Coordinates of C-alpha atoms in Angstrom, one line a residue:
Chain A
M1074 CA 7.3 -27.4 2.4
N1075 CA 9.8 -28.4 5.0
T1076 CA 8.5 -28.5 8.5
T1077 CA 11.8 -28.8 10.4
P1078 CA 11.6 -26.9 13.7
A1079 CA 14.3 -24.4 14.5
E1080 CA 17.6 -25.8 15.8
P1081 CA 17.9 -25.5 19.6
A1082 CA 20.6 -22.8 19.2
D1083 CA 18.3 -20.8 16.9
R1084 CA 15.5 -21.1 19.3
E1085 CA 17.6 -19.8 22.2
R1086 CA 18.6 -16.9 20.0
A1087 CA 15.0 -16.3 18.9
R1088 CA 13.9 -15.7 22.5
A1089 CA 16.4 -12.8 22.7
I1090 CA 15.6 -10.9 19.5
P1091 CA 14.0 -7.5 20.0
E1092 CA 10.6 -7.1 18.4
A1093 CA 11.8 -4.3 16.1
A1094 CA 14.7 -6.5 14.9
V1095 CA 12.2 -9.3 14.0
A1096 CA 10.4 -6.8 11.7
R1097 CA 13.7 -5.8 10.1
L1098 CA 14.7 -9.5 9.6
A1099 CA 11.5 -9.9 7.6
V1100 CA 12.6 -6.9 5.4
Y1101 CA 16.1 -8.3 4.9
L1102 CA 14.6 -11.6 3.9
R1103 CA 12.5 -9.9 1.2
V1104 CA 15.5 -8.0 -0.1
L1105 CA 17.7 -11.1 0.0
S1106 CA 15.1 -13.3 -1.7
G1107 CA 15.0 -10.8 -4.5
M1108 CA 18.8 -10.9 -4.8
A1109 CA 18.8 -14.7 -4.8
D1110 CA 16.2 -14.7 -7.6
Q1111 CA 18.6 -12.5 -9.6
G1112 CA 21.5 -15.0 -9.1
V1113 CA 23.4 -12.9 -6.5
N1114 CA 25.6 -15.2 -4.3
A1115 CA 27.1 -12.8 -1.8
V1116 CA 26.2 -9.4 -0.4
S1117 CA 28.1 -6.9 1.8
S1118 CA 26.4 -5.5 4.8
E1119 CA 26.6 -2.1 3.1
E1120 CA 24.8 -3.3 0.0
L1121 CA 22.1 -5.1 2.0
S1122 CA 21.6 -2.2 4.4
Q1123 CA 21.1 0.2 1.5
A1124 CA 18.7 -2.0 -0.3
A1125 CA 16.7 -2.5 3.0
G1126 CA 16.8 1.1 4.0
V1127 CA 18.5 0.5 7.3
N1128 CA 21.9 1.7 8.4
A1129 CA 24.8 -0.8 8.2
A1130 CA 25.6 -0.9 11.9
K1131 CA 22.0 -1.7 12.8
L1132 CA 21.9 -4.4 10.1
R1133 CA 25.1 -6.1 11.4
K1134 CA 23.7 -5.9 15.0
D1135 CA 20.3 -7.5 13.8
L1136 CA 22.2 -10.3 12.0
S1137 CA 24.4 -10.9 15.1
Y1138 CA 21.2 -11.7 17.0
I1139 CA 20.7 -14.7 14.8
G1140 CA 24.4 -15.6 14.9
S1141 CA 25.2 -14.5 11.3
Y1142 CA 28.4 -12.5 11.1
G1143 CA 29.4 -12.6 7.4
T1144 CA 33.0 -12.9 6.2
R1145 CA 35.3 -9.9 6.0
G1146 CA 35.9 -8.9 2.4
V1147 CA 33.2 -11.3 1.2
G1148 CA 30.1 -10.4 3.1
Y1149 CA 27.2 -12.7 3.6
D1150 CA 26.3 -15.8 1.6
V1151 CA 22.8 -14.9 0.2
E1152 CA 21.3 -18.4 0.2
V1153 CA 22.7 -19.3 3.7
L1154 CA 21.3 -16.1 5.1
V1155 CA 17.9 -16.5 3.4
S1156 CA 17.5 -20.0 4.9
H1157 CA 18.8 -18.9 8.3
I1158 CA 16.3 -16.0 8.5
E1159 CA 13.5 -18.2 7.2
R1160 CA 14.2 -20.7 10.0
I1161 CA 14.3 -18.0 12.7
L1162 CA 11.1 -16.5 11.5
G1163 CA 9.4 -19.9 11.4
L1164 CA 8.8 -19.7 7.6
T1165 CA 9.7 -23.4 7.1
R1166 CA 6.2 -24.2 8.4
N1167 CA 2.9 -23.4 6.8
H1168 CA 0.6 -21.1 8.8
S1169 CA -3.1 -21.3 7.9
V1170 CA -4.7 -17.9 8.0
A1171 CA -8.3 -17.0 8.6
V1172 CA -9.6 -13.6 7.5
V1173 CA -12.7 -12.3 9.4
G1174 CA -14.7 -9.5 7.9
I1175 CA -15.0 -9.6 4.1
G1176 CA -15.5 -5.9 3.3
N1177 CA -13.1 -4.0 1.0
L1178 CA -10.2 -4.6 3.3
G1179 CA -11.1 -8.3 3.9
H1180 CA -11.3 -8.7 0.1
A1181 CA -7.9 -7.1 -0.3
L1182 CA -6.5 -9.4 2.4
A1183 CA -8.1 -12.5 1.0
N1184 CA -6.6 -11.8 -2.4
Y1185 CA -3.3 -10.5 -1.1
G1186 CA -0.5 -12.1 -3.0
G1187 CA 2.0 -11.8 -0.2
F1188 CA 0.2 -14.3 2.1
P1189 CA 0.1 -17.5 0.2
G1190 CA 3.4 -16.8 -1.5
R1191 CA 5.4 -17.3 1.7
G1192 CA 3.8 -20.0 3.7
F1193 CA 0.7 -18.2 4.8
P1194 CA -2.2 -19.8 2.8
V1195 CA -5.6 -18.2 3.6
T1196 CA -7.8 -21.2 4.3
A1197 CA -10.9 -19.7 5.9
L1198 CA -12.9 -16.5 5.4
F1199 CA -15.8 -15.3 7.6
D1200 CA -18.5 -12.7 7.5
V1201 CA -21.8 -12.0 9.2
D1202 CA -23.5 -11.1 6.0
A1203 CA -25.8 -14.0 4.8
D1204 CA -25.5 -12.8 1.2
L1205 CA -21.7 -13.3 1.3
V1206 CA -21.8 -16.8 3.0
G1207 CA -20.9 -19.5 0.5
I1208 CA -19.5 -17.0 -2.1
P1209 CA -15.9 -17.7 -3.0
V1210 CA -13.4 -14.9 -2.5
G1211 CA -9.9 -15.5 -3.8
G1212 CA -11.0 -19.2 -4.2
I1213 CA -12.2 -19.7 -0.6
P1214 CA -15.9 -19.8 0.1
V1215 CA -17.0 -17.4 2.9
S1216 CA -18.3 -19.0 6.1
H1217 CA -20.6 -17.5 8.7
I1218 CA -18.9 -16.0 11.8
D1219 CA -21.0 -18.3 14.0
D1220 CA -18.8 -21.1 12.5
I1221 CA -15.4 -19.5 13.4
T1222 CA -14.6 -22.0 16.1
A1223 CA -15.5 -25.2 14.3
V1224 CA -14.0 -24.1 10.9
C1225 CA -10.7 -22.8 12.5
V1226 CA -10.2 -26.0 14.5
E1227 CA -10.9 -28.2 11.5
R1228 CA -8.6 -26.2 9.2
E1229 CA -5.9 -25.8 11.9
V1230 CA -5.8 -22.0 11.5
S1231 CA -2.9 -20.5 13.4
I1232 CA -3.2 -16.9 12.4
G1233 CA -6.5 -14.9 12.5
V1234 CA -6.8 -11.6 10.7
I1235 CA -9.6 -9.3 12.0
A1236 CA -10.9 -6.9 9.4
T1237 CA -14.3 -6.3 10.9
P1238 CA -15.9 -3.0 12.0
P1239 CA -14.7 -2.0 15.5
P1240 CA -17.8 -3.1 17.5
A1241 CA -17.5 -6.7 16.3
A1242 CA -13.7 -7.1 16.8
Q1243 CA -13.6 -8.3 20.4
S1244 CA -16.3 -11.0 20.0
V1245 CA -14.6 -12.2 16.8
C1246 CA -11.3 -12.3 18.7
D1247 CA -12.8 -14.3 21.5
R1248 CA -14.1 -16.9 19.0
L1249 CA -10.7 -17.2 17.3
V1250 CA -9.0 -17.6 20.7
S1251 CA -11.5 -20.3 21.7
A1252 CA -10.6 -22.1 18.4
G1253 CA -7.0 -22.2 19.6
V1254 CA -5.7 -19.4 17.4
Q1255 CA -2.7 -17.8 19.2
C1256 CA -1.7 -15.1 16.8
I1257 CA -4.0 -12.3 15.7
L1258 CA -3.4 -9.5 13.2
N1259 CA -5.9 -6.8 14.0
F1260 CA -7.0 -4.1 11.6
A1261 CA -9.9 -2.9 13.7
P1262 CA -9.1 0.3 15.7
V1263 CA -9.8 -1.2 19.1
V1264 CA -7.6 -2.6 21.9
L1265 CA -8.3 -6.4 22.1
Q1266 CA -8.4 -8.2 25.4
V1267 CA -6.7 -11.6 25.0
P1268 CA -5.1 -14.2 27.3
D1269 CA -1.4 -14.0 27.9
N1270 CA -0.6 -16.8 25.5
V1271 CA -2.1 -14.9 22.5
E1272 CA 0.0 -12.5 20.4
V1273 CA -1.8 -9.6 18.8
R1274 CA -0.3 -7.3 16.1
K1275 CA -2.2 -4.2 15.3
V1276 CA -2.3 -2.4 11.9
D1277 CA -4.1 0.8 12.7
L1278 CA -4.4 2.9 9.6
A1279 CA -5.8 5.9 11.5
V1280 CA -2.7 5.9 13.7
E1281 CA -0.4 5.7 10.7
M1282 CA -2.2 8.8 9.2
Q1283 CA -1.8 10.6 12.5
I1284 CA 1.9 9.9 12.6
L1285 CA 2.2 11.3 9.2
S1286 CA 0.1 14.3 10.3
F1287 CA 2.6 14.9 13.1
H1288 CA 5.4 15.1 10.6
V1289 CA 3.5 17.3 8.2
A1290 CA 2.7 19.7 11.1
R1291 CA 6.3 19.7 12.3
R1292 CA 7.6 20.5 8.9
A1293 CA 5.0 23.2 8.4
D1294 CA 5.8 24.8 11.8
E1295 CA 9.5 24.7 11.0
A1296 CA 8.9 26.3 7.6
A1297 CA 6.8 29.0 9.3
G1298 CA 9.4 29.8 11.9
V1299 CA 13.1 30.2 11.5
S1300 CA 14.9 27.2 10.1
V1301 CA 15.0 24.7 13.0
G1302 CA 14.9 21.8 10.5
N1303 CA 16.3 18.3 10.5
N1304 CA 19.9 19.4 10.1
G1305 CA 20.4 19.5 13.9
L1306 CA 21.8 23.0 13.7
G1307 CA 18.6 24.8 14.6
V1308 CA 18.6 27.5 17.3
D1309 CA 16.3 26.3 20.1
G1310 CA 13.7 28.7 21.2
M1311 CA 14.2 31.3 18.5
V1312 CA 10.9 31.3 16.7
I1313 CA 9.6 34.1 14.5
R1314 CA 5.9 34.0 13.6
P1315 CA 4.5 36.0 10.7
Chain B
M1046 CA -11.7 23.2 11.2
N1047 CA -9.2 25.2 13.2
T1048 CA -5.9 25.8 11.6
T1049 CA -4.0 27.2 14.5
P1050 CA -0.3 26.1 14.4
A1051 CA 1.2 24.5 17.5
E1052 CA 2.4 26.7 20.2
P1053 CA 6.2 27.3 20.1
A1054 CA 6.6 25.3 23.4
D1055 CA 4.6 22.4 21.8
R1056 CA 6.7 22.6 18.7
E1057 CA 9.9 22.4 20.7
R1058 CA 8.5 19.4 22.5
A1059 CA 7.3 17.8 19.3
R1060 CA 10.9 17.7 18.0
A1061 CA 12.0 15.5 20.9
I1062 CA 9.2 12.9 20.9
P1063 CA 10.4 9.4 20.0
E1064 CA 8.6 7.9 17.0
A1065 CA 7.1 5.1 19.0
A1066 CA 5.7 7.6 21.5
V1067 CA 4.0 9.5 18.6
A1068 CA 2.2 6.3 17.6
R1069 CA 1.1 5.7 21.2
L1070 CA -0.2 9.3 21.5
A1071 CA -2.4 8.5 18.5
V1072 CA -3.8 5.5 20.4
Y1073 CA -4.3 7.5 23.6
L1074 CA -6.2 10.1 21.5
R1075 CA -8.5 7.5 20.2
V1076 CA -9.3 6.1 23.6
L1077 CA -9.7 9.6 25.1
S1078 CA -12.0 10.7 22.3
G1079 CA -14.2 7.7 23.1
M1080 CA -14.2 8.7 26.7
A1081 CA -15.1 12.3 25.9
D1082 CA -18.0 11.1 23.7
Q1083 CA -19.3 9.2 26.8
G1084 CA -19.1 12.3 29.0
V1085 CA -16.1 11.2 31.0
N1086 CA -14.3 14.3 32.4
A1087 CA -11.3 13.0 34.1
V1088 CA -9.2 9.8 33.8
S1089 CA -6.4 8.3 35.9
S1090 CA -3.2 7.2 34.2
E1091 CA -4.1 3.6 35.3
E1092 CA -7.5 3.8 33.6
L1093 CA -6.1 5.3 30.4
S1094 CA -3.2 2.9 30.3
Q1095 CA -5.4 -0.1 30.6
A1096 CA -7.8 1.1 27.9
A1097 CA -4.9 1.8 25.6
G1098 CA -3.1 -1.5 26.3
V1099 CA 0.1 0.2 27.5
N1100 CA 1.7 0.1 30.9
A1101 CA 1.0 3.1 33.2
A1102 CA 4.7 4.1 33.6
K1103 CA 5.1 4.3 29.8
L1104 CA 1.9 6.2 29.5
R1105 CA 3.0 8.8 32.0
K1106 CA 6.4 9.1 30.3
D1107 CA 4.7 9.6 26.9
L1108 CA 2.5 12.3 28.3
S1109 CA 5.4 14.0 29.9
Y1110 CA 7.0 14.4 26.5
I1111 CA 4.1 16.7 25.6
G1112 CA 4.2 18.5 29.0
S1113 CA 1.0 16.8 30.4
Y1114 CA 1.4 15.6 33.9
G1115 CA -2.1 15.2 35.3
T1116 CA -3.1 16.0 38.9
R1117 CA -2.4 13.7 41.8
G1118 CA -5.7 12.1 43.0
V1119 CA -7.6 13.5 40.0
G1120 CA -5.8 12.3 36.9
Y1121 CA -6.0 14.0 33.6
D1122 CA -8.7 16.3 32.3
V1123 CA -10.0 14.4 29.3
E1124 CA -10.9 17.4 27.1
V1125 CA -7.7 19.3 27.8
L1126 CA -5.6 16.2 27.0
V1127 CA -7.5 15.5 23.8
S1128 CA -7.0 19.0 22.5
H1129 CA -3.3 19.0 23.6
I1130 CA -2.6 15.7 21.8
E1131 CA -4.5 16.9 18.7
R1132 CA -2.3 20.0 18.6
I1133 CA 0.9 18.0 19.0
L1134 CA -0.2 15.6 16.3
G1135 CA -1.1 18.4 13.9
L1136 CA -4.7 17.3 13.8
T1137 CA -6.0 20.9 14.0
R1138 CA -5.2 21.2 10.3
N1139 CA -6.7 19.4 7.4
H1140 CA -4.4 17.1 5.4
S1141 CA -5.6 16.2 1.9
V1142 CA -4.9 12.6 1.1
A1143 CA -4.3 11.1 -2.4
V1144 CA -4.6 7.3 -2.8
V1145 CA -2.8 5.8 -5.8
G1146 CA -3.7 2.3 -7.0
I1147 CA -7.4 1.6 -6.8
G1148 CA -7.4 -2.2 -6.5
N1149 CA -9.0 -4.0 -3.5
L1150 CA -6.7 -2.3 -1.0
G1151 CA -7.1 1.1 -2.7
H1152 CA -10.9 0.7 -2.6
A1153 CA -10.7 -0.1 1.1
L1154 CA -8.5 2.9 1.7
A1155 CA -10.7 5.3 -0.4
N1156 CA -13.7 4.2 1.6
Y1157 CA -11.9 4.0 4.9
G1158 CA -14.0 5.8 7.6
G1159 CA -11.0 6.6 9.7
F1160 CA -9.4 9.0 7.2
P1161 CA -12.1 11.7 6.6
G1162 CA -13.3 11.5 10.2
R1163 CA -10.2 13.0 11.7
G1164 CA -8.9 15.7 9.4
F1165 CA -7.7 13.4 6.5
P1166 CA -10.1 13.9 3.7
V1167 CA -9.3 11.8 0.6
T1168 CA -9.4 14.3 -2.2
A1169 CA -7.7 12.4 -5.1
L1170 CA -7.6 8.9 -6.4
F1171 CA -5.3 7.6 -9.2
D1172 CA -5.0 4.4 -11.2
V1173 CA -3.4 3.4 -14.4
D1174 CA -6.5 1.4 -15.6
A1175 CA -8.4 3.4 -18.3
D1176 CA -11.7 1.6 -17.3
L1177 CA -11.4 3.0 -13.8
V1178 CA -10.6 6.6 -14.7
G1179 CA -13.6 8.9 -14.2
I1180 CA -15.4 6.3 -12.0
P1181 CA -16.2 7.7 -8.6
V1182 CA -15.0 5.6 -5.6
G1183 CA -16.1 6.8 -2.2
G1184 CA -17.4 9.9 -4.0
I1185 CA -14.1 10.9 -5.7
P1186 CA -13.6 10.2 -9.4
V1187 CA -10.5 8.3 -10.2
S1188 CA -7.8 10.2 -12.2
H1189 CA -5.1 8.7 -14.4
I1190 CA -1.7 8.4 -12.8
D1191 CA -0.2 10.6 -15.5
D1192 CA -2.1 13.4 -13.9
I1193 CA -0.7 12.9 -10.3
T1194 CA 1.5 15.9 -10.3
A1195 CA -1.1 18.4 -11.7
V1196 CA -4.0 17.1 -9.6
C1197 CA -2.0 16.9 -6.3
V1198 CA -0.7 20.4 -6.7
E1199 CA -4.2 21.7 -7.5
R1200 CA -5.8 19.9 -4.6
E1201 CA -3.0 20.7 -2.2
V1202 CA -2.4 17.0 -1.3
S1203 CA -0.1 16.7 1.6
I1204 CA -0.2 12.9 2.2
G1205 CA 0.1 10.3 -0.6
V1206 CA -0.9 6.7 0.0
I1207 CA 0.7 4.1 -2.4
A1208 CA -1.4 1.0 -2.9
T1209 CA 0.0 0.0 -6.3
P1210 CA 1.7 -3.3 -7.3
P1211 CA 5.4 -3.2 -6.3
P1212 CA 6.9 -2.4 -9.7
A1213 CA 4.9 0.8 -10.0
A1214 CA 5.5 2.1 -6.5
Q1215 CA 8.8 4.0 -7.1
S1216 CA 7.6 5.9 -10.1
V1217 CA 4.3 6.8 -8.4
C1218 CA 6.4 8.0 -5.4
D1219 CA 8.5 10.2 -7.7
R1220 CA 5.5 11.8 -9.1
L1221 CA 4.0 12.5 -5.7
V1222 CA 7.3 14.0 -4.5
S1223 CA 7.5 16.2 -7.6
A1224 CA 4.0 17.5 -6.7
G1225 CA 5.3 18.6 -3.4
V1226 CA 3.9 15.7 -1.3
Q1227 CA 6.2 15.3 1.7
C1228 CA 4.5 12.4 3.5
I1229 CA 3.9 9.0 2.0
L1230 CA 2.2 6.0 3.4
N1231 CA 3.5 3.0 1.4
F1232 CA 1.6 -0.3 1.2
A1233 CA 3.8 -1.7 -1.6
P1234 CA 6.5 -4.1 -0.4
V1235 CA 9.4 -2.1 -1.7
V1236 CA 11.9 0.3 -0.2
L1237 CA 11.2 3.7 -1.7
Q1238 CA 14.0 6.1 -2.5
V1239 CA 13.0 9.7 -1.5
P1240 CA 14.7 13.0 -0.8
D1241 CA 15.6 13.7 2.9
N1242 CA 12.7 16.1 3.3
V1243 CA 10.1 13.4 2.5
E1244 CA 8.7 11.1 5.3
V1245 CA 7.8 7.6 4.4
R1246 CA 5.8 5.3 6.6
K1247 CA 5.5 1.6 5.5
V1248 CA 2.6 -0.8 6.1
D1249 CA 4.0 -4.1 5.0
L1250 CA 1.4 -6.8 5.5
A1251 CA 3.9 -9.6 4.6
V1252 CA 6.2 -8.4 7.3
E1253 CA 3.4 -8.3 9.8
M1254 CA 2.6 -11.9 8.9
Q1255 CA 6.2 -12.9 9.3
I1256 CA 6.4 -11.3 12.7
L1257 CA 3.4 -13.4 13.7
S1258 CA 5.0 -16.5 12.2
F1259 CA 8.0 -15.8 14.3
H1260 CA 5.8 -15.9 17.4
V1261 CA 3.9 -19.0 16.3
A1262 CA 7.1 -20.8 15.7
R1263 CA 8.6 -19.8 19.0
R1264 CA 5.5 -21.0 20.8
A1265 CA 5.5 -24.3 18.9
D1266 CA 9.2 -24.8 19.6
E1267 CA 8.6 -24.1 23.3
A1268 CA 5.7 -26.5 23.4
A1269 CA 7.8 -29.2 21.7
G1270 CA 10.7 -28.8 24.1
V1271 CA 10.6 -28.5 27.9
S1272 CA 8.9 -25.4 29.2
V1273 CA 11.2 -22.6 28.4
G1274 CA 8.3 -20.2 28.0
N1275 CA 7.7 -16.6 28.7
N1276 CA 7.9 -17.0 32.5
G1277 CA 11.7 -16.3 32.4
L1278 CA 12.3 -19.5 34.5
G1279 CA 13.2 -21.8 31.6
V1280 CA 16.3 -23.9 31.8
D1281 CA 18.6 -22.8 28.9
G1282 CA 19.9 -25.5 26.7
M1283 CA 17.7 -28.3 28.1
V1284 CA 15.7 -29.4 25.1
I1285 CA 13.9 -32.7 24.8
R1286 CA 12.7 -33.6 21.3
P1287 CA 10.2 -36.3 20.6

């Protein structure tokens, strides 16, 4: 795997990209990679936006952040755009991943096809359970959490994934940070305290469910009252209750 | 569990809340519930914002969306705010959840403590593997995916969770939608096509990893060049490479 750092111009651009656009770049990359695999050479912003589930104006704006503008009447060169987004996202390097907490979720993450496939090899697993220590999961033997610092330093782990129960998450996080891990993906439903130089992304399944609940409730309320639905034509304040 | 629908005023407000604020409301609710469990009666916006990892101005704005303003010098009444956010998020109803795809991730989701604890009982599990059908996971026997429509209708499932391999996700989604499921949490890395009245939330672990990669790369680039770090004082364009 190539380890070329980003071009200076790309780096300047990377600093200005909004977080939400970074997430969409990752989605475009997945769609574009699929197109490249199928031998597609060029794609219009309309085609790409539809396949990515984003509107075309937003897509063009996102790609303008990275300095990709496409060609009128031709669209974007798929291979050029793939390698450009990969460079911006830092996918031309390998990022060693440690997963801490090898319960059901940790097992799923350790075996997750999406990590090693794109430059995120899982190189270390940790759990507190003595019965698990030494057992290979997805080909990697589980280490004890007391060894987080030593093992992460030795294996040059750059991304730590926390899949422990909530009470253990902060102390696990502290150990990862003391091993020099600067990026943490946290599945435990707690707010982690980290130094300024550490980036935390949270995946909170309870929050996702509650957001869905919000939409279920809104729909149910709308169905129970007069139609004040998503069409934007609803009559504010006119609510009839059975 | 109470099934009172939202007050008309709450419903009007709910329609105007930005999606990102909905997610933060869910986080505030978790923090506030923990405080309530510890017997805390009142909380200032500063305390709550710190515990939730959000800045205080944003917190106050988010709470203003739901019409909660707190009292100067006293702050917010914890119990009142908890029940208000629960009502806005629709958590005063039960939402039956179906999980489709009982691999490692599906197992983790079926056993996930956060779902049943807050009004999201998992009531149906589905897989295509004949060896799994009939086996209970987290107390619920697995059904065959051919029975998605019948089982979801019978058990009044309102939220469907897709944890299948990517190629199966769309057809599973179609079956959930035909059973009247209007909210889908999708873990498969594909863009699902759904009717306008169906809400899809995606949890894409590969995208999360790529966002982290972006930050790792940016930090590494910054460390390799002159300090153009997060302090906003960097000198644009001055890059020294080893």
